[in-house]
Short mmCIF file of C-alpha atoms in Angstrom, two decimals:
data_model
loop_
_atom_site.label_atom_id
_atom_site.label_comp_id
_atom_site.label_asym_id
_atom_site.label_seq_id
_atom_site.Cartn_x
_atom_site.Cartn_y
_atom_site.Cartn_z
CA MET A 5 -0.03 -0.06 0.11
CA LYS A 6 1.37 3.48 -0.99
CA VAL A 7 0.13 6.17 1.29
CA LEU A 8 0.68 9.92 0.92
CA GLY A 9 0.70 11.43 4.41
CA VAL A 10 -0.16 15.16 4.94
CA ASP A 11 0.66 17.28 7.83
CA PRO A 12 -1.57 20.17 7.15
CA GLY A 13 -0.51 23.68 7.65
CA LEU A 14 -0.82 27.07 5.83
CA THR A 15 2.85 28.18 5.75
CA ARG A 16 4.35 24.51 5.58
CA CYS A 17 2.20 21.50 4.70
CA GLY A 18 4.11 18.66 5.01
CA VAL A 19 3.86 15.76 2.43
CA GLY A 20 5.27 12.30 2.41
CA VAL A 21 4.80 9.11 0.75
CA VAL A 22 5.57 5.49 2.11
CA ASP A 23 5.15 2.25 0.46
CA GLY A 24 4.83 -1.02 2.33
CA VAL A 25 2.28 -3.34 4.52
CA ALA A 26 2.19 -3.90 7.98
CA GLY A 27 4.92 -6.26 9.56
CA ARG A 28 7.40 -5.58 6.77
CA PRO A 29 10.10 -2.99 6.27
CA LEU A 30 8.68 0.18 4.87
CA THR A 31 10.07 2.53 2.15
CA MET A 32 10.06 6.22 1.79
CA ILE A 33 9.09 7.06 -1.88
CA GLY A 34 9.24 11.02 -1.59
CA VAL A 35 9.15 13.82 1.31
CA GLY A 36 8.74 17.51 1.14
CA VAL A 37 6.81 20.51 2.00
CA VAL A 38 4.21 22.70 0.15
CA ARG A 39 4.93 26.24 1.28
CA THR A 40 3.17 29.38 0.94
CA PRO A 41 4.14 32.85 1.90
CA ALA A 42 2.53 34.16 5.32
CA ASP A 43 1.91 37.59 3.92
CA ALA A 44 -0.33 36.34 0.86
CA GLU A 45 -4.11 36.09 1.35
CA ILE A 46 -5.47 32.79 2.80
CA ALA A 47 -7.49 32.19 -0.60
CA HIS A 48 -4.45 32.37 -2.62
CA ARG A 49 -2.55 30.17 0.11
CA LEU A 50 -5.20 27.60 -0.08
CA VAL A 51 -4.92 27.34 -3.85
CA GLU A 52 -1.19 27.06 -3.70
CA ILE A 53 -1.73 24.07 -1.20
CA GLU A 54 -4.10 22.60 -3.54
CA ARG A 55 -1.79 22.66 -6.53
CA GLY A 56 1.17 21.22 -4.39
CA ILE A 57 -0.83 18.25 -3.05
CA ASP A 58 -2.40 17.58 -6.57
CA ALA A 59 1.23 17.55 -7.90
CA TRP A 60 2.16 14.93 -5.36
CA LEU A 61 -0.78 12.88 -6.26
CA ASP A 62 0.00 12.96 -9.86
CA GLU A 63 3.55 12.21 -9.33
CA TYR A 64 3.33 9.49 -6.85
CA ARG A 65 -0.11 8.12 -7.24
CA PRO A 66 -1.04 6.99 -3.64
CA ASP A 67 -3.50 4.19 -2.91
CA CYS A 68 -4.84 6.41 -0.12
CA VAL A 69 -4.21 9.48 1.89
CA ALA A 70 -3.69 9.90 5.51
CA VAL A 71 -4.21 13.55 7.12
CA GLU A 72 -3.62 14.59 10.62
CA ARG A 73 -7.01 15.28 12.29
CA VAL A 74 -7.23 18.69 13.44
CA PHE A 75 -7.47 19.18 17.25
CA SER A 76 -8.63 21.99 19.45
CA GLN A 77 -5.72 24.27 20.45
CA HIS A 78 -5.52 27.45 22.49
CA ASN A 79 -4.65 29.39 19.37
CA VAL A 80 -8.02 29.73 17.17
CA ARG A 81 -5.95 31.28 14.25
CA THR A 82 -3.60 28.20 14.22
CA VAL A 83 -6.43 25.84 14.20
CA MET A 84 -8.55 27.55 11.41
CA GLY A 85 -5.31 27.37 9.25
CA THR A 86 -4.53 24.05 10.15
CA ALA A 87 -8.31 22.80 9.32
CA GLN A 88 -8.33 24.68 5.92
CA ALA A 89 -5.32 23.04 4.76
CA SER A 90 -6.51 19.77 6.07
CA ALA A 91 -9.62 20.31 4.09
CA VAL A 92 -7.88 20.93 0.96
CA ALA A 93 -5.92 17.73 1.28
CA MET A 94 -9.20 15.77 1.90
CA LEU A 95 -10.76 17.52 -1.29
CA CYS A 96 -7.77 16.73 -3.58
CA ALA A 97 -7.99 13.00 -2.35
CA ALA A 98 -11.79 12.83 -2.66
CA ARG A 99 -11.84 14.52 -6.15
CA ARG A 100 -9.60 11.41 -7.25
CA GLY A 101 -11.65 8.85 -5.58
CA LEU A 102 -8.66 7.92 -3.05
CA PRO A 103 -10.07 6.92 0.51
CA VAL A 104 -8.93 9.54 3.27
CA ALA A 105 -7.92 8.54 6.70
CA LEU A 106 -7.75 10.80 9.68
CA HIS A 107 -5.29 10.34 12.53
CA THR A 108 -4.93 12.40 15.74
CA PRO A 109 -1.21 13.51 16.43
CA SER A 110 -1.18 11.49 19.70
CA GLU A 111 -2.52 8.43 17.73
CA VAL A 112 0.40 9.03 14.93
CA LYS A 113 3.05 9.50 17.90
CA ALA A 114 1.81 6.39 19.65
CA ALA A 115 2.11 4.28 16.42
CA VAL A 116 5.40 5.48 15.55
CA THR A 117 7.18 5.99 19.02
CA GLY A 118 5.14 3.93 21.37
CA SER A 119 4.12 7.26 23.23
CA GLY A 120 1.22 9.53 22.46
CA ARG A 121 3.34 12.29 24.17
CA ALA A 122 6.42 12.00 22.27
CA ASP A 123 8.22 15.31 21.13
CA LYS A 124 9.01 16.23 17.50
CA ALA A 125 12.62 14.93 17.74
CA GLN A 126 11.57 11.52 18.94
CA VAL A 127 8.93 11.33 16.00
CA GLY A 128 11.68 12.44 13.61
CA ALA A 129 14.27 9.95 15.12
CA MET A 130 11.90 6.92 14.94
CA VAL A 131 10.80 7.90 11.35
CA THR A 132 14.52 7.83 10.50
CA ARG A 133 14.99 4.50 11.96
CA LEU A 134 11.93 2.88 10.66
CA LEU A 135 12.33 4.18 7.08
CA ARG A 136 16.25 3.52 7.27
CA LEU A 137 17.13 7.17 6.31
CA ASP A 138 20.56 8.64 6.73
CA ALA A 139 19.20 11.67 8.48
CA PRO A 140 15.50 12.94 10.01
CA PRO A 141 13.57 14.69 7.21
CA LYS A 142 13.57 18.60 7.57
CA PRO A 143 11.69 20.45 8.55
CA ALA A 144 9.59 18.62 11.00
CA ASP A 145 6.56 18.90 9.09
CA ALA A 146 8.11 16.29 6.47
CA ALA A 147 8.77 14.11 8.90
CA ASP A 148 5.35 14.30 10.64
CA ALA A 149 3.79 13.67 7.32
CA LEU A 150 5.93 10.65 6.86
CA ALA A 151 4.70 9.51 10.30
CA LEU A 152 1.27 9.81 9.32
CA ALA A 153 1.82 7.50 6.48
CA ILE A 154 3.46 4.90 8.58
CA CYS A 155 0.77 5.11 11.22
CA HIS A 156 -1.97 4.57 8.42
CA ILE A 157 -0.10 1.59 6.88
CA TRP A 158 0.43 -0.18 10.35
CA ARG A 159 -3.23 0.64 11.46
CA ALA A 160 -5.33 0.12 8.44
CA PRO A 161 -5.35 -3.64 8.61
CA ALA A 162 -6.99 -3.50 12.01
CA VAL A 163 -9.28 -0.77 11.24
CA ASN A 164 -10.49 -2.53 8.04
CA ARG A 165 -10.89 -5.71 10.04
CA LEU A 166 -12.98 -3.68 12.60
CA GLN A 167 -15.14 -2.07 9.90
CA GLN A 168 -15.76 -5.40 8.26
CA ALA A 169 -17.04 -7.02 11.64
CA GLN A 170 -19.13 -3.93 12.24
CA ALA A 171 -20.68 -4.43 8.77
CA ALA A 172 -21.18 -8.11 9.27
CA ALA A 173 -22.82 -7.47 12.52
CA ARG A 174 -25.22 -5.03 11.05
CA ARG A 175 -26.20 -7.36 8.30
CA ALA A 176 -26.83 -10.28 10.82
CA ALA A 177 -28.85 -8.19 13.25
CA PRO A 178 -32.50 -8.53 12.78
CA ALA A 179 -34.45 -5.83 11.02
CA SER A 180 -36.01 -3.49 13.61
CA VAL A 181 -39.69 -2.73 13.52
CA PRO A 182 -40.64 0.80 13.91
CA ALA A 183 -42.13 1.33 17.53
CA ALA A 184 -45.37 2.95 15.94
CA GLY A 185 -46.15 -0.14 13.95
CA LEU A 186 -46.29 -2.33 16.76
CA ARG A 187 -49.27 -3.35 18.43
CA ARG A 188 -49.96 -5.23 21.78
CA ALA A 189 -51.46 -8.71 20.86
CA ALA A 190 -54.71 -9.17 22.88
CA PRO A 191 -54.72 -12.25 25.04
CA GLN A 192 -56.29 -15.05 23.29
CA LYS A 193 -59.14 -17.16 25.28
CA GLY A 194 -58.08 -19.94 27.10
CA THR A 195 -54.54 -19.05 27.29
CA ARG A 196 -54.62 -17.69 30.87
#
């Protein structure tokens, strides 16, 4: 499975492509950052992010896209920019019919380092080790994008099994009858 990881951001949007399957050595295919000028209007920055992600999708043709799930921070302005960049990544993937997976930062850190509270240096060190790189990808946004892709590759089989089990349980469950359509049966003579 080839996964494009996207660490969304308005100034630096990390992108990284990892190929592999759970339980086997993984391979980094590409890593980088889509940059936009901080003084440009947000609408123009989002267009640049779209163009950058589309270029990565064209070049690397991933099977799916893993995007960092936006979480609440104290700085609303930062959250808004991250959410907007995240939406652009999801839109680019959906337009091509690619599945999109969202992973929280702590989920990614736990998958890659074993601790949901790992710092950026620890994530970079583990990405370097897991992908057998000579040095950690720079900037940290690029390493985070690779970590997202790794997390998805490792978690996707378990998530797929869970989704299949839930779908099977729904199919096996008896059809429910709407409460308004139920009538209480009157007792029959001689049954009491």
